[in-house]
PDB file of C-alpha atoms in Angstrom:
ATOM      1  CA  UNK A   1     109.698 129.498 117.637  1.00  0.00           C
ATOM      2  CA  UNK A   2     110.479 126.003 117.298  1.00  0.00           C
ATOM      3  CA  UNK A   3     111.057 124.121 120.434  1.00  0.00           C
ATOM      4  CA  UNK A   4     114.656 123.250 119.672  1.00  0.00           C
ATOM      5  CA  UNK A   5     115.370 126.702 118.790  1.00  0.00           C
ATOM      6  CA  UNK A   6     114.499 127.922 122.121  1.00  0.00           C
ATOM      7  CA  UNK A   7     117.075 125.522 123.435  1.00  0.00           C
ATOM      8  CA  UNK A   8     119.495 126.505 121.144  1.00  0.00           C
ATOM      9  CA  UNK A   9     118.882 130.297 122.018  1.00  0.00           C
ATOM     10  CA  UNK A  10     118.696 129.838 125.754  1.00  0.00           C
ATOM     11  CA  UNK A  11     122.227 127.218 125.990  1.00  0.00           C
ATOM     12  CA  UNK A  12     124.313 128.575 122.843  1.00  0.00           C
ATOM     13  CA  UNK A  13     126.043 125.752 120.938  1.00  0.00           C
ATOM     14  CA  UNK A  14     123.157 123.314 121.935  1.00  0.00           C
ATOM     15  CA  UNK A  15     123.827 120.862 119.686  1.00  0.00           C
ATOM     16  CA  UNK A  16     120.167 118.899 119.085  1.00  0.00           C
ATOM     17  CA  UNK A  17     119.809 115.444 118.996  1.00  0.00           C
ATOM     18  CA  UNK A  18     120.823 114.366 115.051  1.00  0.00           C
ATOM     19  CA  UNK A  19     123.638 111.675 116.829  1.00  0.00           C
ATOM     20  CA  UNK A  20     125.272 110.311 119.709  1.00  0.00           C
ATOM     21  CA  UNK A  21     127.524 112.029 120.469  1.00  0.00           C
ATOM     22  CA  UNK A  22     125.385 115.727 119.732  1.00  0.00           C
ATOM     23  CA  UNK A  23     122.664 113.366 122.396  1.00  0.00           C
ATOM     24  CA  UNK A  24     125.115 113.257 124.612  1.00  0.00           C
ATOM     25  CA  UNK A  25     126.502 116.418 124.498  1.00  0.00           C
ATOM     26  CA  UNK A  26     122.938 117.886 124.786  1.00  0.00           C
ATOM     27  CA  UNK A  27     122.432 116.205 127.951  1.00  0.00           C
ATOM     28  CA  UNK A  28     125.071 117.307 129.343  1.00  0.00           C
ATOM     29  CA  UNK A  29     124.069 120.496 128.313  1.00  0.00           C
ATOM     30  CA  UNK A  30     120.816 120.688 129.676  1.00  0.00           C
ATOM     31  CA  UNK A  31     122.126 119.470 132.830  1.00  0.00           C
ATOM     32  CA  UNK A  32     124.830 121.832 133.343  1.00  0.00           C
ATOM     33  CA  UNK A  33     122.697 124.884 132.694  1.00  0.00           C
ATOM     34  CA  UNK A  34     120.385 123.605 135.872  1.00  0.00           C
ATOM     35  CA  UNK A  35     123.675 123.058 137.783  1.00  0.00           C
ATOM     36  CA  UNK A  36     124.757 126.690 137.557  1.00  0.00           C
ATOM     37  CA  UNK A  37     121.571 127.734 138.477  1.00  0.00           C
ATOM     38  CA  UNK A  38     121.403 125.497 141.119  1.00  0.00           C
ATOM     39  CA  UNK A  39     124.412 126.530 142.333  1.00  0.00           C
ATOM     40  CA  UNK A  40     123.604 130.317 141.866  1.00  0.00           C
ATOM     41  CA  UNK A  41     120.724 129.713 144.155  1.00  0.00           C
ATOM     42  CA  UNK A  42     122.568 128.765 147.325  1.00  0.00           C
ATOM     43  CA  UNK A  43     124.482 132.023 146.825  1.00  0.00           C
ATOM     44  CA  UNK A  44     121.438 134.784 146.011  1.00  0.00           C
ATOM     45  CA  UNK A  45     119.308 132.941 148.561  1.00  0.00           C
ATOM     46  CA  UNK A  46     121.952 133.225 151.316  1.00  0.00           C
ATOM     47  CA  UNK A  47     122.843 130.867 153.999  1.00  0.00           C
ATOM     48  CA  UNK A  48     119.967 128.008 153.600  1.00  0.00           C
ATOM     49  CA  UNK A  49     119.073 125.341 156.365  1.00  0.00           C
ATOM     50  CA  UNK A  50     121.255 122.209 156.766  1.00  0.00           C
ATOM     51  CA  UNK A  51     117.753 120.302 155.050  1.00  0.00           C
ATOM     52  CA  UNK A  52     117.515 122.180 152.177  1.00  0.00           C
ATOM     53  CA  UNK A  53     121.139 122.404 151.872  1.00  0.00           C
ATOM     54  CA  UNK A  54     121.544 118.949 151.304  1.00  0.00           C
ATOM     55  CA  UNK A  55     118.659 118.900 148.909  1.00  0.00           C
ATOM     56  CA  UNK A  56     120.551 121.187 146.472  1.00  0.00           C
ATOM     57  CA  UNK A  57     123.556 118.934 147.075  1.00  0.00           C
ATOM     58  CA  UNK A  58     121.944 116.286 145.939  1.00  0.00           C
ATOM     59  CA  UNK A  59     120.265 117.846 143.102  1.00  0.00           C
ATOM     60  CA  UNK A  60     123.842 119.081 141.773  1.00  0.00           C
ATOM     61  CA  UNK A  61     125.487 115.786 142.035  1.00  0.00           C
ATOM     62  CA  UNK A  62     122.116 114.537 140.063  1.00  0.00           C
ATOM     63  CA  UNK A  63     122.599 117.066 137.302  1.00  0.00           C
ATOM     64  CA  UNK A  64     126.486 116.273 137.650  1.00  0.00           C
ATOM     65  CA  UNK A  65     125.971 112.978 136.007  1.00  0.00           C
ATOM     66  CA  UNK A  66     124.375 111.227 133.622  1.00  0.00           C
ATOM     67  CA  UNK A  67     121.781 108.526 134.821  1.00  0.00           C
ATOM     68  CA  UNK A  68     122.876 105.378 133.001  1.00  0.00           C
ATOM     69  CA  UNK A  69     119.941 103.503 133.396  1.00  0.00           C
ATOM     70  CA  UNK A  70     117.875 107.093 131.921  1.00  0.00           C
ATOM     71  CA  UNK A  71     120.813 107.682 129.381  1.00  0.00           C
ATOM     72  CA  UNK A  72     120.865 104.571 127.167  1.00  0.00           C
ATOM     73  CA  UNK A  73     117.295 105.711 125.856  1.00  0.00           C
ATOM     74  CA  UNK A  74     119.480 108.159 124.139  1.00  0.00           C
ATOM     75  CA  UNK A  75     120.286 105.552 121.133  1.00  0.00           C
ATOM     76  CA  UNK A  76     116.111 105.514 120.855  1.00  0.00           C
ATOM     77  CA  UNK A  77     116.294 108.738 119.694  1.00  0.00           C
ATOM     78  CA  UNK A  78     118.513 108.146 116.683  1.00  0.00           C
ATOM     79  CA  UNK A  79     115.554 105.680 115.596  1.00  0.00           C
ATOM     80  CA  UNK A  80     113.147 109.184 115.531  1.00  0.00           C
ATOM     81  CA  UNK A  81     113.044 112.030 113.012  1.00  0.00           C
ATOM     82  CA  UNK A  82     113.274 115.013 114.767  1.00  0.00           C
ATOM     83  CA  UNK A  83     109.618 115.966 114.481  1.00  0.00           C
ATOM     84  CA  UNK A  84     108.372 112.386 116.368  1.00  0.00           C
ATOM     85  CA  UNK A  85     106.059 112.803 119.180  1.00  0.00           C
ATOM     86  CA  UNK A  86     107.946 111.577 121.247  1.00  0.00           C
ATOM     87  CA  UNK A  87     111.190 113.086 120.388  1.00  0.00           C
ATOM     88  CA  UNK A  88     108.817 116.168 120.569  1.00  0.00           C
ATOM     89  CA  UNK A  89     108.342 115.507 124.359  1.00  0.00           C
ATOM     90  CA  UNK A  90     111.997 114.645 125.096  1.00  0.00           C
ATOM     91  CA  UNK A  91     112.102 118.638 124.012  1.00  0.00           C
ATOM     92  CA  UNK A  92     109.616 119.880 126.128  1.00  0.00           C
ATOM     93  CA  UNK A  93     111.328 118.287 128.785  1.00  0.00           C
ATOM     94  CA  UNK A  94     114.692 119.351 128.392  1.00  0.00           C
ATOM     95  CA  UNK A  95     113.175 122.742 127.683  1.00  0.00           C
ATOM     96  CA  UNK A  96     111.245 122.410 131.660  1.00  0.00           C
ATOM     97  CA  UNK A  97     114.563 122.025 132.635  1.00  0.00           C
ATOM     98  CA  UNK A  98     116.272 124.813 131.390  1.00  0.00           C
ATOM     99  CA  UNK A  99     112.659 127.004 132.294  1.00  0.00           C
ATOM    100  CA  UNK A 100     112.995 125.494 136.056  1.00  0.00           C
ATOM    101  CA  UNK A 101     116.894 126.353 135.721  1.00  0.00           C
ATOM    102  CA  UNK A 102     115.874 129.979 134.392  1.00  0.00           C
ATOM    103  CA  UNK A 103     113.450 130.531 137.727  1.00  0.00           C
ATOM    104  CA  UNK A 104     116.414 130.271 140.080  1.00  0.00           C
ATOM    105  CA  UNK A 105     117.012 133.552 140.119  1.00  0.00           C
ATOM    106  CA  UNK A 106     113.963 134.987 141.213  1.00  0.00           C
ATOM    107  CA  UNK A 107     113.658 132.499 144.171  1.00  0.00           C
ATOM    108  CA  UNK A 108     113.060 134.079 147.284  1.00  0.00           C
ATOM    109  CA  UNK A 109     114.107 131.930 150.447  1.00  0.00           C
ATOM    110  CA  UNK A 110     110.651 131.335 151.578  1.00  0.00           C
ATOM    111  CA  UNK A 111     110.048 129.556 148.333  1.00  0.00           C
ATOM    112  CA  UNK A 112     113.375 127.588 148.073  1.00  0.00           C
ATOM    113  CA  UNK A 113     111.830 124.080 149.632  1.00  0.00           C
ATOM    114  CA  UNK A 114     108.849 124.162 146.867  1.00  0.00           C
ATOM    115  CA  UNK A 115     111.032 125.642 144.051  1.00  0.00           C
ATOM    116  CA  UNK A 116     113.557 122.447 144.813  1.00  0.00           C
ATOM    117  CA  UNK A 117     110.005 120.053 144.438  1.00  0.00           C
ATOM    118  CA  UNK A 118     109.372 121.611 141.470  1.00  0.00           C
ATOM    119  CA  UNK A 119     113.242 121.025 139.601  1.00  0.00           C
ATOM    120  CA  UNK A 120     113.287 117.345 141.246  1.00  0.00           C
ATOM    121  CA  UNK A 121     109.597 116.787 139.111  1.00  0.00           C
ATOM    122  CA  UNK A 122     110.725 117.915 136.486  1.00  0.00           C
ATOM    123  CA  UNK A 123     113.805 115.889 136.314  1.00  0.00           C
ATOM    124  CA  UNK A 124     111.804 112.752 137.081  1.00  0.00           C
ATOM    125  CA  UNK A 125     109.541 113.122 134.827  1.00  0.00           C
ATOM    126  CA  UNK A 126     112.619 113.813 132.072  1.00  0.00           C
ATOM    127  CA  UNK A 127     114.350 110.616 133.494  1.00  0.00           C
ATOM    128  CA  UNK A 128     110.567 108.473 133.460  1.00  0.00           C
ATOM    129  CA  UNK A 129     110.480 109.800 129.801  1.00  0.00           C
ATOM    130  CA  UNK A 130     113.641 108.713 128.764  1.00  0.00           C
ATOM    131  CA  UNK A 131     112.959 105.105 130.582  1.00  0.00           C
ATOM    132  CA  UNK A 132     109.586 104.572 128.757  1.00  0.00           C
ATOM    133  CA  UNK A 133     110.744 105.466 125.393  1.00  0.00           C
ATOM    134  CA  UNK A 134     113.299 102.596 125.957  1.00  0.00           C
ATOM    135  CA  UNK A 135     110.502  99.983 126.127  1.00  0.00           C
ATOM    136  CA  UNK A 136     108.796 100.812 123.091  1.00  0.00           C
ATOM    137  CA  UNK A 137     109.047  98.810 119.674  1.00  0.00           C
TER     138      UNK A 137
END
């Protein structure tokens, strides 16, 4: 299946990334489907420790937003046909995400502290991504 079909299976109405405003609404998106799952962890995990309760906090107010600084790459991508290598790993990362967002649910609490690691790589490597396609002619 073709990477941005997964995406558009897994988060109906995912709109790709033909303009700004689909871009955008992608993002936002992508982000939001993390959130819930985020926020679906604190409940099936039960009460979590004040550390990695503030972790997750943080981690929903990052997916609550849209990085500025990451986000104006987004007018990069209207330069890029949709098969582009890179727009191909701008994909694979949104498609992490929503992987890392689809885990959630079979976190147990011992595994909460490495499970957060693993969503906070991901989105820095997403955001690093995003960043680096900016400097290129």
């Amino acid at each position: 299946m073709d990477p941005l079909e997964e995406l558009r299976e897994k988060i109906p109405g995912f709109p790709g990334y033909g303009g700004d405003i689909e871009r955008r609404r992608s993002d936002e998106l992508v982000r939001s489907y993390l959130g819930e799952a985020l926020a679906d962890l604190t409940l099936s995990c039960g009460p979590l420790s004040a550390e990695l309760t503030q972790r997750v906090d943080a981690l929903l107010l990052r997916v609550g937003f849209a990085d500025p600084k990451a986000f104006a790459v987004h007018s990069v991508f209207g330069r890029m046909p949709a098969t582009a290598g890179d727009d191909g790993a701008f994909v694979a990362l949104d498609l992490a995400v929503v992987a890392d967002a689809d885990r959630a649910s079979s976190i147990v609490p011992d595994a909460v502290g490495q499970y957060l690691d693993d969503v906070t790589a991901t989105l820095d490597r997403r955001d690093a991504t995003m960043r680096a396609a900016v400097t290129k002619p």
